[in-house]
Amino acid sequence: MSVIEVKGLKKSYGAVHAVQGLDLTIEAGEIFALLGPNGAGKTTTVEILEGFRTRDAGSVTVLGFDPQSRGHAAREWRNRIGIVLQSAADAGDLTVIETINHFSGYYSNPRNVDEVIASVGLEEKADALIRNLSGGQRRRLDVALGIIGNPELLFLDEPTTGFDPEARRAFWALIQKLRGTGTTIVLTTHYLDEAEALADRVAVINSGKIIEISTPAELGGRATSKALVSWRDGENIKTEATDNPTSVVTRLAAQFGTEIPELTVTRPSLEDIYLTMIGGTHE
Ligand code: ATP
């Protein structure tokens, strides 16, 4: 059975139709990214999946359960889910280890606290007060709190906003490690390189509807779009768009008889494709 199944999901706030008939299936062990401009309906969708908002129409199951249900079963269900909100950790007067210890008490099958601290790279800050952490370190703590319960399913909302490049790479490695343990991960992000580095599949959402669901490599016909071959020819940089970059490079190799100066072969980036997809409909 799929981890998440959404059919015909709708949600309005008064006259604002935030989600307008959304279908989505996410399989066990996937990293799935939701992409879309501000106001597209990502947070609304994710918060419905997390059980924090009610829907107007459609069916939703998450780990085989309707997130809108309440009672004992809902508490057991919540135990299987980890959530990293945009900034959760706010207990400024507790240390890192105290906070993680405290949160671990909420779960029936928590991970080992020291292991979690090590996996997010906060060993040296274990005894530091939260209010003395840097922005990136706080975000790591947020992730630690999201995974302490040993979740089968983890929601990450814009996890690396404010990270320096090195911290982002370290964070990506952490998420890949989590995937390796079989955790299903739903990610929202505005960083296309992050989606590309992490996601098995991405959904592009705009105006409450899904425009396309695909792998990052194939989104918007990316895998079959023309390649750009460019090289230096005397004073000029020349560029040729082609379906057969190999033949262009072979021709150039014969022409130059030696290394082709400043040769590059590129395809549109995920960001290029994404911006084309949402272009014109961006509100
Ligand atoms: P962002 O990338 O900016 O986080 P998003 O894709 O997460 O955007 P949502 O937060 O789901 O978008 O918002 C979708 C639409 O619903 C927006 O027009 C927003 O203004 C509106 N909206 C969201 N929450 C509420 C609310 N509680 N009351 C009224 N309108 C809301």
Short mmCIF file of C-alpha atoms and ligand atoms in Angstrom, two decimals:
data_model
loop_
_atom_site.label_atom_id
_atom_site.label_comp_id
_atom_site.label_asym_id
_atom_site.label_seq_id
_atom_site.Cartn_x
_atom_site.Cartn_y
_atom_site.Cartn_z
CA MET A 1 0.00 0.00 0.00
CA SER A 2 1.17 3.55 -0.72
CA VAL A 3 2.29 5.67 2.22
CA ILE A 4 0.22 8.66 1.06
CA GLU A 5 -2.85 8.60 -1.18
CA VAL A 6 -4.69 11.79 -2.05
CA LYS A 7 -7.63 11.98 -4.44
CA GLY A 8 -9.58 15.08 -5.45
CA LEU A 9 -8.36 17.12 -2.47
CA LYS A 10 -9.95 20.56 -2.12
CA LYS A 11 -9.55 23.30 0.45
CA SER A 12 -10.74 26.91 0.39
CA TYR A 13 -10.38 29.76 2.83
CA GLY A 14 -13.46 31.86 2.07
CA ALA A 15 -13.03 33.00 -1.51
CA VAL A 16 -9.42 31.74 -1.72
CA HIS A 17 -9.37 28.31 -3.39
CA ALA A 18 -6.01 27.17 -2.00
CA VAL A 19 -6.22 23.53 -3.18
CA GLN A 20 -8.43 22.77 -6.16
CA GLY A 21 -8.65 19.03 -6.80
CA LEU A 22 -5.28 17.50 -6.11
CA ASP A 23 -4.26 13.84 -6.71
CA LEU A 24 -1.06 12.45 -5.27
CA THR A 25 0.41 9.04 -4.45
CA ILE A 26 3.66 8.68 -2.53
CA GLU A 27 5.30 5.27 -2.14
CA ALA A 28 7.22 3.83 0.82
CA GLY A 29 10.88 4.87 0.92
CA GLU A 30 10.52 7.75 -1.54
CA ILE A 31 11.80 11.27 -1.11
CA PHE A 32 9.04 13.34 -2.65
CA ALA A 33 9.38 17.12 -3.13
CA LEU A 34 6.53 19.60 -3.48
CA LEU A 35 7.56 22.59 -5.57
CA GLY A 36 5.58 25.70 -6.34
CA PRO A 37 5.57 29.48 -5.98
CA ASN A 38 4.44 31.32 -2.83
CA GLY A 39 0.74 30.73 -2.27
CA ALA A 40 0.57 27.67 -4.55
CA GLY A 41 -1.04 25.53 -1.84
CA LYS A 42 1.92 23.46 -0.65
CA THR A 43 1.64 24.22 3.06
CA THR A 44 -2.13 23.75 2.97
CA THR A 45 -1.70 20.34 1.36
CA VAL A 46 1.07 19.24 3.72
CA GLU A 47 -0.82 20.43 6.81
CA ILE A 48 -3.86 18.41 5.69
CA LEU A 49 -1.60 15.36 5.34
CA GLU A 50 -0.21 16.04 8.82
CA GLY A 51 -3.70 16.27 10.33
CA PHE A 52 -3.38 19.96 11.23
CA ARG A 53 -6.06 21.19 8.83
CA THR A 54 -9.38 19.75 7.68
CA ARG A 55 -10.26 19.35 4.01
CA ASP A 56 -13.38 20.45 2.16
CA ALA A 57 -13.47 17.53 -0.30
CA GLY A 58 -11.55 14.51 -1.50
CA SER A 59 -10.03 11.47 0.18
CA VAL A 60 -6.70 11.31 2.02
CA THR A 61 -4.90 8.40 3.61
CA VAL A 62 -1.50 8.69 5.29
CA LEU A 63 0.05 5.41 6.51
CA GLY A 64 -3.37 3.87 5.91
CA PHE A 65 -5.13 6.37 8.14
CA ASP A 66 -7.34 9.42 7.57
CA PRO A 67 -5.39 12.29 9.16
CA GLN A 68 -8.68 14.00 10.00
CA SER A 69 -9.69 11.23 12.43
CA ARG A 70 -9.29 11.82 16.16
CA GLY A 71 -8.98 9.65 19.27
CA HIS A 72 -6.64 6.87 20.37
CA ALA A 73 -5.88 5.57 16.86
CA ALA A 74 -4.92 9.09 15.80
CA ARG A 75 -2.40 9.31 18.65
CA GLU A 76 -0.85 6.01 17.60
CA TRP A 77 -0.73 7.23 14.02
CA ARG A 78 0.99 10.49 15.05
CA ASN A 79 3.62 8.40 16.81
CA ARG A 80 4.69 7.06 13.38
CA ILE A 81 5.16 10.49 11.82
CA GLY A 82 7.92 13.09 12.18
CA ILE A 83 7.39 16.73 11.37
CA VAL A 84 10.01 19.42 10.93
CA LEU A 85 8.24 22.75 10.87
CA GLN A 86 9.76 26.00 9.67
CA SER A 87 11.09 26.74 13.14
CA ALA A 88 9.99 24.42 15.88
CA ALA A 89 12.61 24.46 18.62
CA ASP A 90 11.88 27.39 20.86
CA ALA A 91 12.89 26.22 24.32
CA GLY A 92 15.66 28.80 24.68
CA ASP A 93 16.64 27.94 28.25
CA LEU A 94 17.14 24.21 27.68
CA THR A 95 20.22 22.59 26.24
CA VAL A 96 20.23 20.59 23.03
CA ILE A 97 20.39 17.26 24.81
CA GLU A 98 17.69 18.23 27.35
CA THR A 99 15.35 19.25 24.56
CA ILE A 100 15.84 16.08 22.53
CA ASN A 101 15.47 13.97 25.68
CA HIS A 102 12.25 15.77 26.49
CA PHE A 103 10.79 15.18 23.02
CA SER A 104 11.84 11.53 23.00
CA GLY A 105 9.46 11.02 25.93
CA TYR A 106 6.50 11.68 23.63
CA TYR A 107 7.17 8.57 21.53
CA SER A 108 6.73 4.87 22.18
CA ASN A 109 9.78 3.76 20.20
CA PRO A 110 12.25 6.67 20.16
CA ARG A 111 15.72 6.58 18.65
CA ASN A 112 18.77 6.74 20.88
CA VAL A 113 19.31 10.40 21.85
CA ASP A 114 23.11 10.36 21.45
CA GLU A 115 22.83 8.72 18.03
CA VAL A 116 20.35 11.33 16.87
CA ILE A 117 22.61 14.14 18.09
CA ALA A 118 25.52 12.58 16.20
CA SER A 119 23.48 12.05 13.02
CA VAL A 120 22.64 15.77 12.80
CA GLY A 121 26.23 16.76 13.66
CA LEU A 122 25.46 18.50 16.96
CA GLU A 123 27.77 16.50 19.25
CA GLU A 124 29.85 19.55 20.10
CA LYS A 125 26.73 21.54 20.92
CA ALA A 126 24.94 18.86 22.96
CA ASP A 127 25.29 20.88 26.17
CA ALA A 128 24.81 24.31 24.60
CA LEU A 129 21.69 26.33 25.33
CA ILE A 130 19.34 26.48 22.35
CA ARG A 131 19.31 30.26 22.40
CA ASN A 132 23.08 30.21 21.78
CA LEU A 133 22.86 28.09 18.63
CA SER A 134 23.37 29.56 15.17
CA GLY A 135 20.47 29.51 12.70
CA GLY A 136 21.82 26.44 10.92
CA GLN A 137 22.44 24.63 14.19
CA ARG A 138 18.87 25.32 15.30
CA ARG A 139 17.62 23.87 12.06
CA ARG A 140 19.66 20.73 12.74
CA LEU A 141 18.02 20.56 16.14
CA ASP A 142 14.61 20.87 14.43
CA VAL A 143 15.53 17.89 12.29
CA ALA A 144 16.72 15.97 15.35
CA LEU A 145 13.31 16.58 16.94
CA GLY A 146 11.63 15.42 13.74
CA ILE A 147 13.45 12.09 13.71
CA ILE A 148 13.79 11.31 17.44
CA GLY A 149 10.50 9.37 17.35
CA ASN A 150 11.88 6.99 14.70
CA PRO A 151 9.19 7.98 12.18
CA GLU A 152 8.17 5.93 9.15
CA LEU A 153 7.22 9.17 7.45
CA LEU A 154 8.98 12.52 7.81
CA PHE A 155 7.69 15.91 6.67
CA LEU A 156 10.32 18.58 6.04
CA ASP A 157 9.10 22.12 5.40
CA GLU A 158 11.78 24.24 3.72
CA PRO A 159 14.46 22.54 5.82
CA THR A 160 17.57 24.40 4.66
CA THR A 161 16.38 27.99 4.53
CA GLY A 162 19.17 30.09 6.02
CA PHE A 163 21.86 27.40 5.77
CA ASP A 164 25.33 28.15 4.44
CA PRO A 165 26.36 26.02 1.43
CA GLU A 166 28.43 23.62 3.51
CA ALA A 167 25.61 23.10 6.02
CA ARG A 168 23.17 22.45 3.16
CA ARG A 169 25.41 19.74 1.73
CA ALA A 170 25.79 18.18 5.19
CA PHE A 171 22.03 18.32 5.62
CA TRP A 172 21.44 16.65 2.25
CA ALA A 173 23.79 13.85 3.28
CA LEU A 174 21.78 13.44 6.48
CA ILE A 175 18.52 13.17 4.53
CA GLN A 176 20.03 10.63 2.14
CA LYS A 177 21.17 8.61 5.12
CA LEU A 178 17.62 8.67 6.48
CA ARG A 179 16.29 7.47 3.15
CA GLY A 180 18.73 4.60 3.43
CA THR A 181 16.92 3.51 6.61
CA GLY A 182 13.64 3.30 4.67
CA THR A 183 12.05 6.51 5.96
CA THR A 184 9.60 8.09 3.50
CA ILE A 185 10.23 11.82 3.22
CA VAL A 186 7.94 14.60 1.99
CA LEU A 187 9.86 17.80 1.39
CA THR A 188 8.77 21.30 0.46
CA THR A 189 11.49 23.57 -0.83
CA HIS A 190 12.10 26.66 -2.94
CA TYR A 191 15.60 25.45 -3.82
CA LEU A 192 15.54 23.58 -7.11
CA ASP A 193 19.05 22.23 -6.60
CA GLU A 194 17.88 20.76 -3.31
CA ALA A 195 14.95 19.02 -5.01
CA GLU A 196 17.33 17.74 -7.66
CA ALA A 197 19.85 16.46 -5.13
CA LEU A 198 17.32 14.74 -2.89
CA ALA A 199 14.02 13.94 -4.54
CA ASP A 200 13.11 10.72 -6.32
CA ARG A 201 10.05 12.52 -7.66
CA VAL A 202 8.81 16.09 -7.61
CA ALA A 203 5.32 17.56 -7.94
CA VAL A 204 5.00 21.08 -9.31
CA ILE A 205 1.97 22.80 -7.81
CA ASN A 206 0.52 26.10 -8.90
CA SER A 207 -2.77 27.74 -7.96
CA GLY A 208 -3.79 24.68 -5.96
CA LYS A 209 -3.37 22.22 -8.82
CA ILE A 210 -0.64 19.81 -9.81
CA ILE A 211 0.97 20.78 -13.09
CA GLU A 212 3.19 17.71 -13.34
CA ILE A 213 4.65 14.88 -11.26
CA SER A 214 7.91 13.44 -12.50
CA THR A 215 11.50 12.63 -11.66
CA PRO A 216 13.74 15.73 -11.50
CA ALA A 217 15.58 14.49 -14.60
CA GLU A 218 12.43 14.12 -16.70
CA LEU A 219 10.30 17.03 -15.51
CA GLY A 220 8.88 19.17 -18.30
CA GLY A 221 10.53 17.03 -20.99
CA ARG A 222 13.91 17.94 -19.59
CA ALA A 223 15.62 14.65 -20.44
CA THR A 224 14.71 15.01 -24.11
CA SER A 225 15.16 18.77 -24.47
CA LYS A 226 17.90 20.11 -26.72
CA ALA A 227 21.44 20.27 -25.38
CA LEU A 228 23.50 23.42 -25.75
CA VAL A 229 27.05 22.86 -26.99
CA SER A 230 29.30 25.86 -26.62
CA TRP A 231 32.98 26.43 -27.37
CA ARG A 232 35.47 29.19 -28.09
CA ASP A 233 36.14 29.99 -31.72
CA GLY A 234 38.86 32.65 -31.84
CA GLU A 235 37.45 35.77 -30.17
CA ASN A 236 33.89 34.42 -29.93
CA ILE A 237 31.99 31.91 -27.84
CA LYS A 238 29.77 29.89 -30.16
CA THR A 239 26.67 28.00 -29.07
CA GLU A 240 24.64 25.38 -30.89
CA ALA A 241 21.34 23.86 -29.72
CA THR A 242 21.10 20.23 -30.75
CA ASP A 243 19.35 16.89 -30.24
CA ASN A 244 22.67 15.15 -30.98
CA PRO A 245 25.40 16.79 -28.89
CA THR A 246 27.72 13.84 -29.53
CA SER A 247 27.72 14.48 -33.28
CA VAL A 248 28.38 18.19 -32.76
CA VAL A 249 31.29 17.44 -30.43
CA THR A 250 32.66 14.84 -32.87
CA ARG A 251 32.52 17.38 -35.69
CA LEU A 252 34.24 20.00 -33.54
CA ALA A 253 36.90 17.51 -32.43
CA ALA A 254 37.72 16.78 -36.07
CA GLN A 255 37.71 20.49 -36.89
CA PHE A 256 40.05 21.47 -34.04
CA GLY A 257 42.13 18.27 -34.15
CA THR A 258 43.03 18.94 -30.53
CA GLU A 259 41.22 19.90 -27.31
CA ILE A 260 38.06 21.92 -28.16
CA PRO A 261 38.59 25.28 -26.41
CA GLU A 262 36.24 25.95 -23.47
CA LEU A 263 33.85 23.15 -24.48
CA THR A 264 30.64 22.76 -22.46
CA VAL A 265 27.55 20.65 -23.09
CA THR A 266 24.55 21.65 -20.98
CA ARG A 267 20.87 20.85 -20.71
CA PRO A 268 18.27 23.11 -19.10
CA SER A 269 18.55 23.09 -15.30
CA LEU A 270 15.63 21.98 -13.17
CA GLU A 271 15.19 25.66 -12.32
CA ASP A 272 14.97 26.63 -16.03
CA ILE A 273 12.29 23.97 -16.57
CA TYR A 274 10.42 24.86 -13.40
CA LEU A 275 10.32 28.59 -14.23
CA THR A 276 9.00 27.80 -17.71
CA MET A 277 6.32 25.56 -16.21
CA ILE A 278 5.02 28.11 -13.74
CA GLY A 279 5.64 31.09 -16.03
CA GLY A 280 2.55 33.03 -17.00
CA THR A 281 0.42 31.44 -14.30
CA HIS A 282 2.45 32.85 -11.38
CA GLU A 283 0.14 34.90 -9.16
P1 ATP B 1 4.63 29.44 0.42
O1 ATP B 1 5.60 28.92 -0.60
O2 ATP B 1 4.58 30.93 0.41
O3 ATP B 1 4.80 28.83 1.77
P2 ATP B 1 2.30 27.71 -0.11
O4 ATP B 1 2.40 27.03 -1.42
O5 ATP B 1 2.67 26.92 1.07
O6 ATP B 1 3.14 29.06 -0.16
P3 ATP B 1 -0.28 28.03 1.19
O7 ATP B 1 0.27 28.51 2.47
O8 ATP B 1 -0.83 26.66 1.15
O9 ATP B 1 0.79 28.22 0.01
O10 ATP B 1 -1.40 29.08 0.74
C1 ATP B 1 -2.28 28.88 -0.37
C2 ATP B 1 -3.27 30.03 -0.44
O11 ATP B 1 -4.15 29.96 0.68
C3 ATP B 1 -2.63 31.41 -0.37
O12 ATP B 1 -3.35 32.26 -1.22
C4 ATP B 1 -2.80 31.82 1.08
O13 ATP B 1 -2.89 33.21 1.21
C5 ATP B 1 -4.09 31.15 1.47
N1 ATP B 1 -4.16 30.76 2.90
C6 ATP B 1 -3.31 29.88 3.50
N2 ATP B 1 -3.67 29.72 4.81
C7 ATP B 1 -4.74 30.51 5.02
C8 ATP B 1 -5.58 30.78 6.17
N3 ATP B 1 -5.38 30.19 7.34
N4 ATP B 1 -6.59 31.67 6.00
C9 ATP B 1 -6.82 32.26 4.80
N5 ATP B 1 -6.07 32.05 3.71
C10 ATP B 1 -5.06 31.18 3.80
#
